[in-house]
Short mmCIF file of N, CA and C in Angstrom, two decimals:
data_model
loop_
_atom_site.label_atom_id
_atom_site.label_comp_id
_atom_site.label_asym_id
_atom_site.label_seq_id
_atom_site.Cartn_x
_atom_site.Cartn_y
_atom_site.Cartn_z
N MET A 62 -57.28 28.80 -139.18
CA MET A 62 -57.79 28.03 -140.30
C MET A 62 -57.09 26.67 -140.32
N ALA A 63 -57.86 25.64 -140.45
CA ALA A 63 -57.31 24.28 -140.48
C ALA A 63 -56.97 23.89 -141.92
N TYR A 64 -55.91 23.12 -142.06
CA TYR A 64 -55.46 22.65 -143.36
C TYR A 64 -55.44 21.13 -143.36
N ARG A 65 -55.56 20.56 -144.53
CA ARG A 65 -55.45 19.12 -144.72
C ARG A 65 -54.22 18.89 -145.60
N LEU A 66 -53.26 18.11 -145.09
CA LEU A 66 -52.00 17.90 -145.78
C LEU A 66 -51.85 16.44 -146.19
N GLN A 67 -51.23 16.23 -147.34
CA GLN A 67 -50.80 14.91 -147.74
C GLN A 67 -49.28 14.91 -147.57
N VAL A 68 -48.81 14.08 -146.64
CA VAL A 68 -47.39 14.06 -146.29
C VAL A 68 -46.77 12.80 -146.89
N HIS A 69 -45.75 12.99 -147.72
CA HIS A 69 -45.03 11.88 -148.33
C HIS A 69 -43.83 11.56 -147.45
N ILE A 70 -43.86 10.38 -146.84
CA ILE A 70 -42.84 9.95 -145.90
C ILE A 70 -41.86 9.02 -146.63
N ALA A 71 -40.59 9.10 -146.28
CA ALA A 71 -39.56 8.27 -146.90
C ALA A 71 -39.87 6.79 -146.69
N ASN A 72 -39.78 6.02 -147.78
CA ASN A 72 -39.98 4.57 -147.77
C ASN A 72 -41.34 4.14 -147.23
N ASP A 73 -42.37 4.94 -147.45
CA ASP A 73 -43.71 4.59 -147.00
C ASP A 73 -44.73 5.31 -147.88
N ASP A 74 -45.98 4.87 -147.81
CA ASP A 74 -47.05 5.52 -148.56
C ASP A 74 -47.39 6.86 -147.91
N PRO A 75 -47.92 7.80 -148.69
CA PRO A 75 -48.30 9.10 -148.12
C PRO A 75 -49.44 8.95 -147.12
N ILE A 76 -49.49 9.86 -146.17
CA ILE A 76 -50.60 9.89 -145.21
C ILE A 76 -51.24 11.26 -145.23
N ILE A 77 -52.47 11.31 -144.77
CA ILE A 77 -53.24 12.55 -144.70
C ILE A 77 -53.27 13.00 -143.24
N LEU A 78 -53.00 14.28 -143.01
CA LEU A 78 -53.03 14.86 -141.67
C LEU A 78 -53.84 16.14 -141.68
N ASP A 79 -54.50 16.44 -140.57
CA ASP A 79 -55.13 17.73 -140.35
C ASP A 79 -54.21 18.55 -139.47
N VAL A 80 -53.94 19.79 -139.86
CA VAL A 80 -53.09 20.69 -139.08
C VAL A 80 -53.78 22.03 -138.90
N GLU A 81 -53.49 22.70 -137.79
CA GLU A 81 -54.08 24.01 -137.52
C GLU A 81 -53.39 25.11 -138.32
N GLU A 82 -52.08 24.99 -138.51
CA GLU A 82 -51.34 25.97 -139.30
C GLU A 82 -50.27 25.24 -140.09
N LEU A 83 -49.85 25.85 -141.17
CA LEU A 83 -48.84 25.23 -142.02
C LEU A 83 -47.49 25.21 -141.31
N PRO A 84 -46.70 24.15 -141.51
CA PRO A 84 -45.39 24.10 -140.85
C PRO A 84 -44.46 25.19 -141.37
N LYS A 85 -43.64 25.68 -140.47
CA LYS A 85 -42.66 26.73 -140.83
C LYS A 85 -41.32 26.07 -141.12
N PRO A 86 -40.46 26.73 -141.88
CA PRO A 86 -39.13 26.17 -142.17
C PRO A 86 -38.28 25.97 -140.92
N THR A 87 -38.56 26.69 -139.86
CA THR A 87 -37.77 26.55 -138.63
C THR A 87 -38.26 25.42 -137.73
N ASP A 88 -39.40 24.81 -138.04
CA ASP A 88 -39.92 23.71 -137.23
C ASP A 88 -39.03 22.48 -137.37
N GLN A 89 -38.95 21.69 -136.33
CA GLN A 89 -38.18 20.45 -136.33
C GLN A 89 -39.02 19.26 -136.77
N TYR A 90 -40.33 19.39 -136.69
CA TYR A 90 -41.24 18.30 -137.03
C TYR A 90 -42.59 18.88 -137.44
N VAL A 91 -43.42 18.05 -138.05
CA VAL A 91 -44.77 18.43 -138.44
C VAL A 91 -45.74 17.75 -137.47
N THR A 92 -46.61 18.54 -136.87
CA THR A 92 -47.61 18.02 -135.93
C THR A 92 -48.95 17.95 -136.65
N GLY A 93 -49.58 16.79 -136.59
CA GLY A 93 -50.87 16.62 -137.25
C GLY A 93 -51.81 15.74 -136.46
N THR A 94 -53.10 15.88 -136.74
CA THR A 94 -54.12 15.08 -136.08
C THR A 94 -54.82 14.20 -137.10
N ASN A 95 -55.49 13.19 -136.61
CA ASN A 95 -56.27 12.25 -137.43
C ASN A 95 -55.46 11.66 -138.58
N PRO A 96 -54.36 10.97 -138.29
CA PRO A 96 -53.57 10.38 -139.38
C PRO A 96 -54.33 9.24 -140.05
N GLN A 97 -54.30 9.23 -141.39
CA GLN A 97 -54.95 8.17 -142.15
C GLN A 97 -54.31 8.05 -143.52
N ARG A 98 -54.54 6.93 -144.19
CA ARG A 98 -54.06 6.73 -145.55
C ARG A 98 -54.94 7.52 -146.51
N ARG A 99 -54.52 7.61 -147.76
CA ARG A 99 -55.30 8.34 -148.77
C ARG A 99 -56.68 7.73 -148.98
N ASP A 100 -56.79 6.40 -148.78
CA ASP A 100 -58.08 5.74 -148.98
C ASP A 100 -58.95 5.76 -147.71
N GLY A 101 -58.51 6.45 -146.66
CA GLY A 101 -59.29 6.58 -145.44
C GLY A 101 -59.01 5.51 -144.40
N LYS A 102 -58.17 4.54 -144.71
CA LYS A 102 -57.84 3.47 -143.76
C LYS A 102 -56.83 3.97 -142.73
N ASP A 103 -56.74 3.22 -141.62
CA ASP A 103 -55.79 3.57 -140.57
C ASP A 103 -54.35 3.34 -141.04
N VAL A 104 -53.43 4.11 -140.48
CA VAL A 104 -52.00 3.92 -140.73
C VAL A 104 -51.55 2.75 -139.87
N GLN A 105 -50.85 1.77 -140.46
CA GLN A 105 -50.52 0.53 -139.74
C GLN A 105 -49.64 0.76 -138.53
N TYR A 106 -48.69 1.67 -138.60
CA TYR A 106 -47.74 1.86 -137.51
C TYR A 106 -48.21 2.85 -136.45
N VAL A 107 -49.44 3.34 -136.57
CA VAL A 107 -50.01 4.24 -135.57
C VAL A 107 -51.16 3.51 -134.87
N LEU A 108 -51.14 3.50 -133.55
CA LEU A 108 -52.21 2.85 -132.79
C LEU A 108 -53.55 3.51 -133.07
N ARG A 109 -54.60 2.73 -132.99
CA ARG A 109 -55.95 3.22 -133.29
C ARG A 109 -56.38 4.37 -132.38
N GLU A 110 -55.99 4.34 -131.10
CA GLU A 110 -56.41 5.37 -130.16
C GLU A 110 -55.59 6.66 -130.26
N VAL A 111 -54.52 6.67 -131.06
CA VAL A 111 -53.70 7.87 -131.24
C VAL A 111 -54.39 8.79 -132.24
N ASN A 112 -54.50 10.07 -131.89
CA ASN A 112 -55.12 11.01 -132.82
C ASN A 112 -54.20 12.17 -133.20
N GLN A 113 -53.00 12.24 -132.62
CA GLN A 113 -52.04 13.30 -132.97
C GLN A 113 -50.65 12.68 -133.08
N ILE A 114 -49.91 13.03 -134.16
CA ILE A 114 -48.56 12.49 -134.34
C ILE A 114 -47.60 13.61 -134.69
N LEU A 115 -46.32 13.35 -134.45
CA LEU A 115 -45.24 14.25 -134.81
C LEU A 115 -44.35 13.50 -135.81
N ILE A 116 -44.08 14.13 -136.96
CA ILE A 116 -43.22 13.52 -137.98
C ILE A 116 -42.01 14.43 -138.16
N PRO A 117 -40.81 13.92 -137.93
CA PRO A 117 -39.62 14.76 -138.10
C PRO A 117 -39.38 15.10 -139.57
N TRP A 118 -38.82 16.28 -139.81
CA TRP A 118 -38.59 16.74 -141.18
C TRP A 118 -37.71 15.80 -141.98
N TRP A 119 -36.74 15.15 -141.34
CA TRP A 119 -35.82 14.30 -142.09
C TRP A 119 -36.51 13.08 -142.68
N ARG A 120 -37.72 12.75 -142.24
CA ARG A 120 -38.48 11.64 -142.80
C ARG A 120 -39.42 12.07 -143.93
N ILE A 121 -39.59 13.37 -144.14
CA ILE A 121 -40.58 13.89 -145.09
C ILE A 121 -39.91 14.27 -146.40
N HIS A 122 -40.47 13.78 -147.51
CA HIS A 122 -39.99 14.16 -148.84
C HIS A 122 -40.76 15.35 -149.40
N LEU A 123 -42.07 15.33 -149.20
CA LEU A 123 -42.94 16.31 -149.84
C LEU A 123 -44.20 16.48 -149.02
N ILE A 124 -44.71 17.71 -148.98
CA ILE A 124 -46.01 17.98 -148.35
C ILE A 124 -46.88 18.67 -149.37
N GLN A 125 -48.09 18.15 -149.55
CA GLN A 125 -49.06 18.75 -150.45
C GLN A 125 -50.22 19.28 -149.62
N ILE A 126 -50.68 20.48 -149.94
CA ILE A 126 -51.83 21.07 -149.26
C ILE A 126 -53.06 20.72 -150.09
N LEU A 127 -53.97 19.97 -149.49
CA LEU A 127 -55.16 19.53 -150.21
C LEU A 127 -56.22 20.62 -150.19
N PRO A 128 -57.01 20.73 -151.26
CA PRO A 128 -58.06 21.76 -151.30
C PRO A 128 -59.16 21.45 -150.29
N ASP A 129 -59.79 22.51 -149.81
CA ASP A 129 -60.90 22.31 -148.88
C ASP A 129 -62.22 22.48 -149.61
N GLU A 130 -63.31 22.37 -148.87
CA GLU A 130 -64.64 22.44 -149.48
C GLU A 130 -64.93 23.83 -150.04
N GLN A 131 -64.36 24.87 -149.45
CA GLN A 131 -64.63 26.23 -149.89
C GLN A 131 -64.02 26.53 -151.26
N SER A 132 -62.98 25.82 -151.65
CA SER A 132 -62.35 26.08 -152.93
C SER A 132 -63.25 25.68 -154.10
N ASP A 133 -64.23 24.79 -153.85
CA ASP A 133 -65.17 24.42 -154.90
C ASP A 133 -66.13 25.55 -155.22
N GLU A 134 -66.30 26.48 -154.29
CA GLU A 134 -67.22 27.59 -154.48
C GLU A 134 -66.61 28.75 -155.25
N ILE A 135 -65.32 28.71 -155.50
CA ILE A 135 -64.65 29.80 -156.20
C ILE A 135 -65.07 29.77 -157.67
N ILE A 136 -65.53 30.89 -158.16
CA ILE A 136 -65.98 30.99 -159.55
C ILE A 136 -64.81 31.41 -160.40
N THR A 137 -64.54 30.64 -161.41
CA THR A 137 -63.45 30.98 -162.34
C THR A 137 -64.07 31.44 -163.65
N PHE A 138 -63.28 32.14 -164.45
CA PHE A 138 -63.76 32.64 -165.71
C PHE A 138 -63.76 31.51 -166.74
N VAL A 139 -64.87 31.40 -167.44
CA VAL A 139 -65.00 30.37 -168.45
C VAL A 139 -65.32 31.06 -169.77
N ARG A 140 -64.57 30.72 -170.77
CA ARG A 140 -64.80 31.32 -172.07
C ARG A 140 -65.74 30.44 -172.86
N GLU A 141 -66.84 30.99 -173.29
CA GLU A 141 -67.83 30.20 -174.06
C GLU A 141 -67.77 30.52 -175.52
#
């Protein structure tokens, strides 16, 4: 299952990455594909032809797991 992560990097704006599996605590870095800004623009310090990057843990403050399209289909209880 693929995940979409918002990675908050030290002294920089957050970026969005696609990952195949969530990073484990024992990993030394986070591997992701299709790096982009939250607004969909390219990341300035990543070349346009690069589609996979490695970010070391010491540069990461926070990782957020973004919802996917299937989560919109989940029916929740609504009190009327």
